[in-house]
Amino acid sequence: MANGWAPDGAVQDQIDDSINDAVRLARAKLPTGPGELYCQACGEEIPEARRLAMPGARTCVACQSGLDRRSIGSGGINRRGSKDSQLR
């Protein structure tokens, strides 16, 4: 976190940047283009309610939940400076 010679509000700037990065990453992962009628993973029909709620959906809710569980991780940027970099 920002400290020492960091300007006022630097900590909040780091928090805001982290949130904005996470939102940008989530939006980039949303499906685009025409969706599918049948799940690409299991072959079951994707309910119309899901297709309307999530245009571009290619998997059913159950299969997508499994995919989401496997891709947990921030994958973001570590904005915390190391002690070594602060001493230079």
PDB file of N, CA and C in Angstrom:
ATOM      1  N   MET A   1       0.842  -1.182   0.000  1.00  0.00           N
ATOM      2  CA  MET A   1       0.000   0.000   0.000  1.00  0.00           C
ATOM      3  C   MET A   1       0.887   1.245   0.000  1.00  0.00           C
ATOM      4  N   ALA A   2       0.331   2.322  -0.426  1.00  0.00           N
ATOM      5  CA  ALA A   2       1.077   3.565  -0.486  1.00  0.00           C
ATOM      6  C   ALA A   2       1.335   4.070   0.924  1.00  0.00           C
ATOM      7  N   ASN A   3       2.516   4.598   1.120  1.00  0.00           N
ATOM      8  CA  ASN A   3       2.849   5.225   2.394  1.00  0.00           C
ATOM      9  C   ASN A   3       4.117   6.041   2.210  1.00  0.00           C
ATOM     10  N   GLY A   4       4.641   6.598   3.279  1.00  0.00           N
ATOM     11  CA  GLY A   4       5.873   7.365   3.161  1.00  0.00           C
ATOM     12  C   GLY A   4       5.650   8.635   2.365  1.00  0.00           C
ATOM     13  N   TRP A   5       6.264   8.710   1.216  1.00  0.00           N
ATOM     14  CA  TRP A   5       6.196   9.914   0.391  1.00  0.00           C
ATOM     15  C   TRP A   5       5.024   9.907  -0.580  1.00  0.00           C
ATOM     16  N   ALA A   6       4.160   8.971  -0.470  1.00  0.00           N
ATOM     17  CA  ALA A   6       3.014   8.880  -1.380  1.00  0.00           C
ATOM     18  C   ALA A   6       2.074  10.065  -1.156  1.00  0.00           C
ATOM     19  N   PRO A   7       1.477  10.568  -2.234  1.00  0.00           N
ATOM     20  CA  PRO A   7       0.553  11.701  -2.085  1.00  0.00           C
ATOM     21  C   PRO A   7      -0.729  11.285  -1.357  1.00  0.00           C
ATOM     22  N   ASP A   8      -1.448  12.283  -0.862  1.00  0.00           N
ATOM     23  CA  ASP A   8      -2.733  12.018  -0.217  1.00  0.00           C
ATOM     24  C   ASP A   8      -3.655  11.314  -1.197  1.00  0.00           C
ATOM     25  N   GLY A   9      -4.382  10.321  -0.728  1.00  0.00           N
ATOM     26  CA  GLY A   9      -5.322   9.607  -1.571  1.00  0.00           C
ATOM     27  C   GLY A   9      -4.708   8.488  -2.394  1.00  0.00           C
ATOM     28  N   ALA A  10      -3.411   8.233  -2.226  1.00  0.00           N
ATOM     29  CA  ALA A  10      -2.746   7.201  -3.024  1.00  0.00           C
ATOM     30  C   ALA A  10      -3.299   5.811  -2.719  1.00  0.00           C
ATOM     31  N   VAL A  11      -3.637   5.558  -1.474  1.00  0.00           N
ATOM     32  CA  VAL A  11      -4.176   4.247  -1.100  1.00  0.00           C
ATOM     33  C   VAL A  11      -5.525   4.040  -1.796  1.00  0.00           C
ATOM     34  N   GLN A  12      -6.367   5.059  -1.770  1.00  0.00           N
ATOM     35  CA  GLN A  12      -7.666   4.947  -2.432  1.00  0.00           C
ATOM     36  C   GLN A  12      -7.491   4.797  -3.934  1.00  0.00           C
ATOM     37  N   ASP A  13      -6.496   5.465  -4.502  1.00  0.00           N
ATOM     38  CA  ASP A  13      -6.217   5.316  -5.938  1.00  0.00           C
ATOM     39  C   ASP A  13      -5.847   3.875  -6.271  1.00  0.00           C
ATOM     40  N   GLN A  14      -5.059   3.242  -5.415  1.00  0.00           N
ATOM     41  CA  GLN A  14      -4.691   1.841  -5.626  1.00  0.00           C
ATOM     42  C   GLN A  14      -5.923   0.941  -5.571  1.00  0.00           C
ATOM     43  N   ILE A  15      -6.795   1.186  -4.607  1.00  0.00           N
ATOM     44  CA  ILE A  15      -8.020   0.392  -4.474  1.00  0.00           C
ATOM     45  C   ILE A  15      -8.898   0.580  -5.706  1.00  0.00           C
ATOM     46  N   ASP A  16      -9.078   1.826  -6.123  1.00  0.00           N
ATOM     47  CA  ASP A  16      -9.900   2.106  -7.310  1.00  0.00           C
ATOM     48  C   ASP A  16      -9.326   1.442  -8.554  1.00  0.00           C
ATOM     49  N   ASP A  17      -8.014   1.514  -8.727  1.00  0.00           N
ATOM     50  CA  ASP A  17      -7.377   0.885  -9.893  1.00  0.00           C
ATOM     51  C   ASP A  17      -7.555  -0.627  -9.877  1.00  0.00           C
ATOM     52  N   SER A  18      -7.446  -1.233  -8.701  1.00  0.00           N
ATOM     53  CA  SER A  18      -7.624  -2.683  -8.593  1.00  0.00           C
ATOM     54  C   SER A  18      -9.050  -3.089  -8.952  1.00  0.00           C
ATOM     55  N   ILE A  19     -10.020  -2.325  -8.483  1.00  0.00           N
ATOM     56  CA  ILE A  19     -11.422  -2.612  -8.794  1.00  0.00           C
ATOM     57  C   ILE A  19     -11.681  -2.425 -10.286  1.00  0.00           C
ATOM     58  N   ASN A  20     -11.186  -1.346 -10.852  1.00  0.00           N
ATOM     59  CA  ASN A  20     -11.372  -1.099 -12.282  1.00  0.00           C
ATOM     60  C   ASN A  20     -10.743  -2.198 -13.129  1.00  0.00           C
ATOM     61  N   ASP A  21      -9.561  -2.677 -12.732  1.00  0.00           N
ATOM     62  CA  ASP A  21      -8.912  -3.780 -13.452  1.00  0.00           C
ATOM     63  C   ASP A  21      -9.758  -5.042 -13.387  1.00  0.00           C
ATOM     64  N   ALA A  22     -10.327  -5.334 -12.207  1.00  0.00           N
ATOM     65  CA  ALA A  22     -11.144  -6.537 -12.040  1.00  0.00           C
ATOM     66  C   ALA A  22     -12.421  -6.450 -12.885  1.00  0.00           C
ATOM     67  N   VAL A  23     -13.044  -5.278 -12.927  1.00  0.00           N
ATOM     68  CA  VAL A  23     -14.251  -5.095 -13.739  1.00  0.00           C
ATOM     69  C   VAL A  23     -13.914  -5.248 -15.216  1.00  0.00           C
ATOM     70  N   ARG A  24     -12.804  -4.644 -15.649  1.00  0.00           N
ATOM     71  CA  ARG A  24     -12.383  -4.750 -17.051  1.00  0.00           C
ATOM     72  C   ARG A  24     -12.119  -6.206 -17.430  1.00  0.00           C
ATOM     73  N   LEU A  25     -11.463  -6.952 -16.549  1.00  0.00           N
ATOM     74  CA  LEU A  25     -11.176  -8.362 -16.802  1.00  0.00           C
ATOM     75  C   LEU A  25     -12.469  -9.173 -16.890  1.00  0.00           C
ATOM     76  N   ALA A  26     -13.408  -8.920 -15.979  1.00  0.00           N
ATOM     77  CA  ALA A  26     -14.688  -9.644 -16.000  1.00  0.00           C
ATOM     78  C   ALA A  26     -15.465  -9.347 -17.281  1.00  0.00           C
ATOM     79  N   ARG A  27     -15.478  -8.088 -17.688  1.00  0.00           N
ATOM     80  CA  ARG A  27     -16.190  -7.732 -18.918  1.00  0.00           C
ATOM     81  C   ARG A  27     -15.540  -8.365 -20.146  1.00  0.00           C
ATOM     82  N   ALA A  28     -14.228  -8.479 -20.132  1.00  0.00           N
ATOM     83  CA  ALA A  28     -13.525  -9.080 -21.268  1.00  0.00           C
ATOM     84  C   ALA A  28     -13.843 -10.569 -21.394  1.00  0.00           C
ATOM     85  N   LYS A  29     -14.201 -11.198 -20.285  1.00  0.00           N
ATOM     86  CA  LYS A  29     -14.510 -12.630 -20.304  1.00  0.00           C
ATOM     87  C   LYS A  29     -15.952 -12.931 -20.698  1.00  0.00           C
ATOM     88  N   LEU A  30     -16.800 -11.899 -20.775  1.00  0.00           N
ATOM     89  CA  LEU A  30     -18.193 -12.117 -21.156  1.00  0.00           C
ATOM     90  C   LEU A  30     -18.256 -12.573 -22.611  1.00  0.00           C
ATOM     91  N   PRO A  31     -19.147 -13.520 -22.900  1.00  0.00           N
ATOM     92  CA  PRO A  31     -19.265 -13.990 -24.279  1.00  0.00           C
ATOM     93  C   PRO A  31     -19.828 -12.906 -25.186  1.00  0.00           C
ATOM     94  N   THR A  32     -19.416 -12.949 -26.444  1.00  0.00           N
ATOM     95  CA  THR A  32     -19.917 -11.991 -27.420  1.00  0.00           C
ATOM     96  C   THR A  32     -20.414 -12.751 -28.638  1.00  0.00           C
ATOM     97  N   GLY A  33     -21.149 -12.079 -29.473  1.00  0.00           N
ATOM     98  CA  GLY A  33     -21.646 -12.705 -30.689  1.00  0.00           C
ATOM     99  C   GLY A  33     -22.886 -13.537 -30.421  1.00  0.00           C
ATOM    100  N   PRO A  34     -23.304 -14.259 -31.434  1.00  0.00           N
ATOM    101  CA  PRO A  34     -24.511 -15.074 -31.266  1.00  0.00           C
ATOM    102  C   PRO A  34     -24.255 -16.227 -30.291  1.00  0.00           C
ATOM    103  N   GLY A  35     -25.256 -16.517 -29.490  1.00  0.00           N
ATOM    104  CA  GLY A  35     -25.147 -17.612 -28.535  1.00  0.00           C
ATOM    105  C   GLY A  35     -25.468 -18.948 -29.187  1.00  0.00           C
ATOM    106  N   GLU A  36     -25.471 -19.965 -28.379  1.00  0.00           N
ATOM    107  CA  GLU A  36     -25.753 -21.326 -28.833  1.00  0.00           C
ATOM    108  C   GLU A  36     -27.117 -21.768 -28.290  1.00  0.00           C
ATOM    109  N   LEU A  37     -27.766 -22.677 -28.988  1.00  0.00           N
ATOM    110  CA  LEU A  37     -29.003 -23.272 -28.489  1.00  0.00           C
ATOM    111  C   LEU A  37     -28.698 -24.437 -27.560  1.00  0.00           C
ATOM    112  N   TYR A  38     -27.560 -25.095 -27.778  1.00  0.00           N
ATOM    113  CA  TYR A  38     -27.170 -26.260 -26.986  1.00  0.00           C
ATOM    114  C   TYR A  38     -25.802 -26.016 -26.372  1.00  0.00           C
ATOM    115  N   CYS A  39     -25.634 -26.482 -25.149  1.00  0.00           N
ATOM    116  CA  CYS A  39     -24.391 -26.312 -24.396  1.00  0.00           C
ATOM    117  C   CYS A  39     -23.229 -26.970 -25.143  1.00  0.00           C
ATOM    118  N   GLN A  40     -22.150 -26.245 -25.299  1.00  0.00           N
ATOM    119  CA  GLN A  40     -20.972 -26.782 -25.971  1.00  0.00           C
ATOM    120  C   GLN A  40     -20.261 -27.840 -25.128  1.00  0.00           C
ATOM    121  N   ALA A  41     -20.511 -27.845 -23.825  1.00  0.00           N
ATOM    122  CA  ALA A  41     -19.834 -28.800 -22.950  1.00  0.00           C
ATOM    123  C   ALA A  41     -20.607 -30.110 -22.797  1.00  0.00           C
ATOM    124  N   CYS A  42     -21.923 -30.026 -22.553  1.00  0.00           N
ATOM    125  CA  CYS A  42     -22.682 -31.246 -22.271  1.00  0.00           C
ATOM    126  C   CYS A  42     -23.734 -31.575 -23.338  1.00  0.00           C
ATOM    127  N   GLY A  43     -24.048 -30.630 -24.207  1.00  0.00           N
ATOM    128  CA  GLY A  43     -25.011 -30.881 -25.264  1.00  0.00           C
ATOM    129  C   GLY A  43     -26.461 -30.647 -24.897  1.00  0.00           C
ATOM    130  N   GLU A  44     -26.734 -30.318 -23.632  1.00  0.00           N
ATOM    131  CA  GLU A  44     -28.110 -30.039 -23.208  1.00  0.00           C
ATOM    132  C   GLU A  44     -28.557 -28.694 -23.772  1.00  0.00           C
ATOM    133  N   GLU A  45     -29.875 -28.545 -23.936  1.00  0.00           N
ATOM    134  CA  GLU A  45     -30.405 -27.286 -24.431  1.00  0.00           C
ATOM    135  C   GLU A  45     -30.182 -26.180 -23.406  1.00  0.00           C
ATOM    136  N   ILE A  46     -29.767 -25.018 -23.873  1.00  0.00           N
ATOM    137  CA  ILE A  46     -29.608 -23.862 -22.995  1.00  0.00           C
ATOM    138  C   ILE A  46     -30.980 -23.195 -22.893  1.00  0.00           C
ATOM    139  N   PRO A  47     -31.518 -23.048 -21.682  1.00  0.00           N
ATOM    140  CA  PRO A  47     -32.858 -22.468 -21.523  1.00  0.00           C
ATOM    141  C   PRO A  47     -32.940 -21.063 -22.120  1.00  0.00           C
ATOM    142  N   GLU A  48     -34.113 -20.757 -22.651  1.00  0.00           N
ATOM    143  CA  GLU A  48     -34.311 -19.456 -23.282  1.00  0.00           C
ATOM    144  C   GLU A  48     -34.058 -18.316 -22.304  1.00  0.00           C
ATOM    145  N   ALA A  49     -34.419 -18.509 -21.041  1.00  0.00           N
ATOM    146  CA  ALA A  49     -34.201 -17.451 -20.046  1.00  0.00           C
ATOM    147  C   ALA A  49     -32.713 -17.121 -19.935  1.00  0.00           C
ATOM    148  N   ARG A  50     -31.860 -18.135 -19.974  1.00  0.00           N
ATOM    149  CA  ARG A  50     -30.410 -17.890 -19.908  1.00  0.00           C
ATOM    150  C   ARG A  50     -29.935 -17.188 -21.170  1.00  0.00           C
ATOM    151  N   ARG A  51     -30.426 -17.611 -22.311  1.00  0.00           N
ATOM    152  CA  ARG A  51     -30.004 -16.992 -23.567  1.00  0.00           C
ATOM    153  C   ARG A  51     -30.412 -15.525 -23.616  1.00  0.00           C
ATOM    154  N   LEU A  52     -31.575 -15.197 -23.026  1.00  0.00           N
ATOM    155  CA  LEU A  52     -32.013 -13.804 -22.992  1.00  0.00           C
ATOM    156  C   LEU A  52     -31.214 -12.991 -21.977  1.00  0.00           C
ATOM    157  N   ALA A  53     -30.927 -13.600 -20.838  1.00  0.00           N
ATOM    158  CA  ALA A  53     -30.186 -12.901 -19.789  1.00  0.00           C
ATOM    159  C   ALA A  53     -28.711 -12.746 -20.136  1.00  0.00           C
ATOM    160  N   MET A  54     -28.156 -13.716 -20.870  1.00  0.00           N
ATOM    161  CA  MET A  54     -26.737 -13.713 -21.197  1.00  0.00           C
ATOM    162  C   MET A  54     -26.561 -13.932 -22.697  1.00  0.00           C
ATOM    163  N   PRO A  55     -26.774 -12.879 -23.491  1.00  0.00           N
ATOM    164  CA  PRO A  55     -26.585 -13.043 -24.935  1.00  0.00           C
ATOM    165  C   PRO A  55     -25.167 -13.534 -25.226  1.00  0.00           C
ATOM    166  N   GLY A  56     -25.050 -14.480 -26.109  1.00  0.00           N
ATOM    167  CA  GLY A  56     -23.743 -15.031 -26.436  1.00  0.00           C
ATOM    168  C   GLY A  56     -23.378 -16.243 -25.597  1.00  0.00           C
ATOM    169  N   ALA A  57     -24.295 -16.682 -24.718  1.00  0.00           N
ATOM    170  CA  ALA A  57     -24.005 -17.831 -23.862  1.00  0.00           C
ATOM    171  C   ALA A  57     -23.750 -19.068 -24.718  1.00  0.00           C
ATOM    172  N   ARG A  58     -22.707 -19.816 -24.345  1.00  0.00           N
ATOM    173  CA  ARG A  58     -22.346 -21.018 -25.083  1.00  0.00           C
ATOM    174  C   ARG A  58     -22.417 -22.278 -24.220  1.00  0.00           C
ATOM    175  N   THR A  59     -22.682 -22.070 -22.927  1.00  0.00           N
ATOM    176  CA  THR A  59     -22.781 -23.204 -22.009  1.00  0.00           C
ATOM    177  C   THR A  59     -23.999 -23.033 -21.110  1.00  0.00           C
ATOM    178  N   CYS A  60     -24.485 -24.165 -20.579  1.00  0.00           N
ATOM    179  CA  CYS A  60     -25.595 -24.108 -19.621  1.00  0.00           C
ATOM    180  C   CYS A  60     -25.056 -23.603 -18.277  1.00  0.00           C
ATOM    181  N   VAL A  61     -25.946 -23.303 -17.363  1.00  0.00           N
ATOM    182  CA  VAL A  61     -25.547 -22.761 -16.066  1.00  0.00           C
ATOM    183  C   VAL A  61     -24.647 -23.740 -15.316  1.00  0.00           C
ATOM    184  N   ALA A  62     -25.005 -25.027 -15.313  1.00  0.00           N
ATOM    185  CA  ALA A  62     -24.220 -26.021 -14.569  1.00  0.00           C
ATOM    186  C   ALA A  62     -22.796 -26.111 -15.106  1.00  0.00           C
ATOM    187  N   CYS A  63     -22.645 -26.188 -16.418  1.00  0.00           N
ATOM    188  CA  CYS A  63     -21.303 -26.286 -17.008  1.00  0.00           C
ATOM    189  C   CYS A  63     -20.512 -25.000 -16.803  1.00  0.00           C
ATOM    190  N   GLN A  64     -21.171 -23.848 -16.920  1.00  0.00           N
ATOM    191  CA  GLN A  64     -20.482 -22.578 -16.720  1.00  0.00           C
ATOM    192  C   GLN A  64     -20.025 -22.440 -15.278  1.00  0.00           C
ATOM    193  N   SER A  65     -20.822 -22.926 -14.335  1.00  0.00           N
ATOM    194  CA  SER A  65     -20.422 -22.884 -12.925  1.00  0.00           C
ATOM    195  C   SER A  65     -19.148 -23.683 -12.711  1.00  0.00           C
ATOM    196  N   GLY A  66     -19.059 -24.842 -13.350  1.00  0.00           N
ATOM    197  CA  GLY A  66     -17.849 -25.652 -13.251  1.00  0.00           C
ATOM    198  C   GLY A  66     -16.643 -24.944 -13.853  1.00  0.00           C
ATOM    199  N   LEU A  67     -16.844 -24.289 -14.980  1.00  0.00           N
ATOM    200  CA  LEU A  67     -15.745 -23.546 -15.605  1.00  0.00           C
ATOM    201  C   LEU A  67     -15.302 -22.378 -14.728  1.00  0.00           C
ATOM    202  N   ASP A  68     -16.268 -21.702 -14.127  1.00  0.00           N
ATOM    203  CA  ASP A  68     -15.938 -20.568 -13.265  1.00  0.00           C
ATOM    204  C   ASP A  68     -15.165 -21.013 -12.034  1.00  0.00           C
ATOM    205  N   ARG A  69     -15.513 -22.165 -11.474  1.00  0.00           N
ATOM    206  CA  ARG A  69     -14.812 -22.671 -10.297  1.00  0.00           C
ATOM    207  C   ARG A  69     -13.349 -22.942 -10.610  1.00  0.00           C
ATOM    208  N   ARG A  70     -13.073 -23.428 -11.811  1.00  0.00           N
ATOM    209  CA  ARG A  70     -11.696 -23.760 -12.187  1.00  0.00           C
ATOM    210  C   ARG A  70     -10.852 -22.533 -12.479  1.00  0.00           C
ATOM    211  N   SER A  71     -11.477 -21.415 -12.830  1.00  0.00           N
ATOM    212  CA  SER A  71     -10.703 -20.237 -13.219  1.00  0.00           C
ATOM    213  C   SER A  71     -10.626 -19.187 -12.116  1.00  0.00           C
ATOM    214  N   ILE A  72     -10.703 -19.630 -10.862  1.00  0.00           N
ATOM    215  CA  ILE A  72     -10.609 -18.685  -9.750  1.00  0.00           C
ATOM    216  C   ILE A  72      -9.164 -18.217  -9.635  1.00  0.00           C
ATOM    217  N   GLY A  73      -9.016 -16.951  -9.401  1.00  0.00           N
ATOM    218  CA  GLY A  73      -7.703 -16.340  -9.269  1.00  0.00           C
ATOM    219  C   GLY A  73      -7.788 -14.917  -9.762  1.00  0.00           C
ATOM    220  N   SER A  74      -7.090 -14.040  -9.108  1.00  0.00           N
ATOM    221  CA  SER A  74      -7.215 -12.634  -9.472  1.00  0.00           C
ATOM    222  C   SER A  74      -6.576 -12.350 -10.820  1.00  0.00           C
ATOM    223  N   GLY A  75      -5.388 -12.900 -11.069  1.00  0.00           N
ATOM    224  CA  GLY A  75      -4.729 -12.637 -12.320  1.00  0.00           C
ATOM    225  C   GLY A  75      -4.457 -11.158 -12.520  1.00  0.00           C
ATOM    226  N   GLY A  76      -4.599 -10.388 -11.450  1.00  0.00           N
ATOM    227  CA  GLY A  76      -4.447  -8.945 -11.552  1.00  0.00           C
ATOM    228  C   GLY A  76      -3.014  -8.499 -11.340  1.00  0.00           C
ATOM    229  N   ILE A  77      -2.894  -7.239 -11.110  1.00  0.00           N
ATOM    230  CA  ILE A  77      -1.591  -6.619 -10.930  1.00  0.00           C
ATOM    231  C   ILE A  77      -1.356  -6.409  -9.448  1.00  0.00           C
ATOM    232  N   ASN A  78      -0.180  -6.769  -8.987  1.00  0.00           N
ATOM    233  CA  ASN A  78       0.190  -6.523  -7.603  1.00  0.00           C
ATOM    234  C   ASN A  78       0.744  -5.111  -7.523  1.00  0.00           C
ATOM    235  N   ARG A  79      -0.021  -4.220  -6.913  1.00  0.00           N
ATOM    236  CA  ARG A  79       0.406  -2.826  -6.843  1.00  0.00           C
ATOM    237  C   ARG A  79       1.195  -2.516  -5.582  1.00  0.00           C
ATOM    238  N   ARG A  80       1.433  -3.516  -4.769  1.00  0.00           N
ATOM    239  CA  ARG A  80       2.186  -3.284  -3.541  1.00  0.00           C
ATOM    240  C   ARG A  80       3.669  -3.307  -3.886  1.00  0.00           C
ATOM    241  N   GLY A  81       4.345  -2.218  -3.641  1.00  0.00           N
ATOM    242  CA  GLY A  81       5.775  -2.146  -3.917  1.00  0.00           C
ATOM    243  C   GLY A  81       6.555  -2.967  -2.914  1.00  0.00           C
ATOM    244  N   SER A  82       7.600  -3.613  -3.367  1.00  0.00           N
ATOM    245  CA  SER A  82       8.426  -4.380  -2.438  1.00  0.00           C
ATOM    246  C   SER A  82       9.278  -3.404  -1.618  1.00  0.00           C
ATOM    247  N   LYS A  83       9.724  -3.862  -0.473  1.00  0.00           N
ATOM    248  CA  LYS A  83      10.581  -3.028   0.383  1.00  0.00           C
ATOM    249  C   LYS A  83      11.860  -2.668  -0.352  1.00  0.00           C
ATOM    250  N   ASP A  84      12.404  -3.598  -1.142  1.00  0.00           N
ATOM    251  CA  ASP A  84      13.637  -3.329  -1.870  1.00  0.00           C
ATOM    252  C   ASP A  84      13.457  -2.160  -2.831  1.00  0.00           C
ATOM    253  N   SER A  85      12.320  -2.129  -3.543  1.00  0.00           N
ATOM    254  CA  SER A  85      12.118  -1.058  -4.504  1.00  0.00           C
ATOM    255  C   SER A  85      11.938   0.288  -3.816  1.00  0.00           C
ATOM    256  N   GLN A  86      11.478   0.287  -2.568  1.00  0.00           N
ATOM    257  CA  GLN A  86      11.280   1.534  -1.859  1.00  0.00           C
ATOM    258  C   GLN A  86      12.593   2.079  -1.311  1.00  0.00           C
ATOM    259  N   LEU A  87      13.573   1.205  -1.159  1.00  0.00           N
ATOM    260  CA  LEU A  87      14.855   1.630  -0.609  1.00  0.00           C
ATOM    261  C   LEU A  87      15.792   2.190  -1.677  1.00  0.00           C
ATOM    262  N   ARG A  88      15.481   1.969  -2.938  1.00  0.00           N
ATOM    263  CA  ARG A  88      16.391   2.416  -4.002  1.00  0.00           C
ATOM    264  C   ARG A  88      16.201   3.863  -4.310  1.00  0.00           C
TER     265      ARG A  88
END
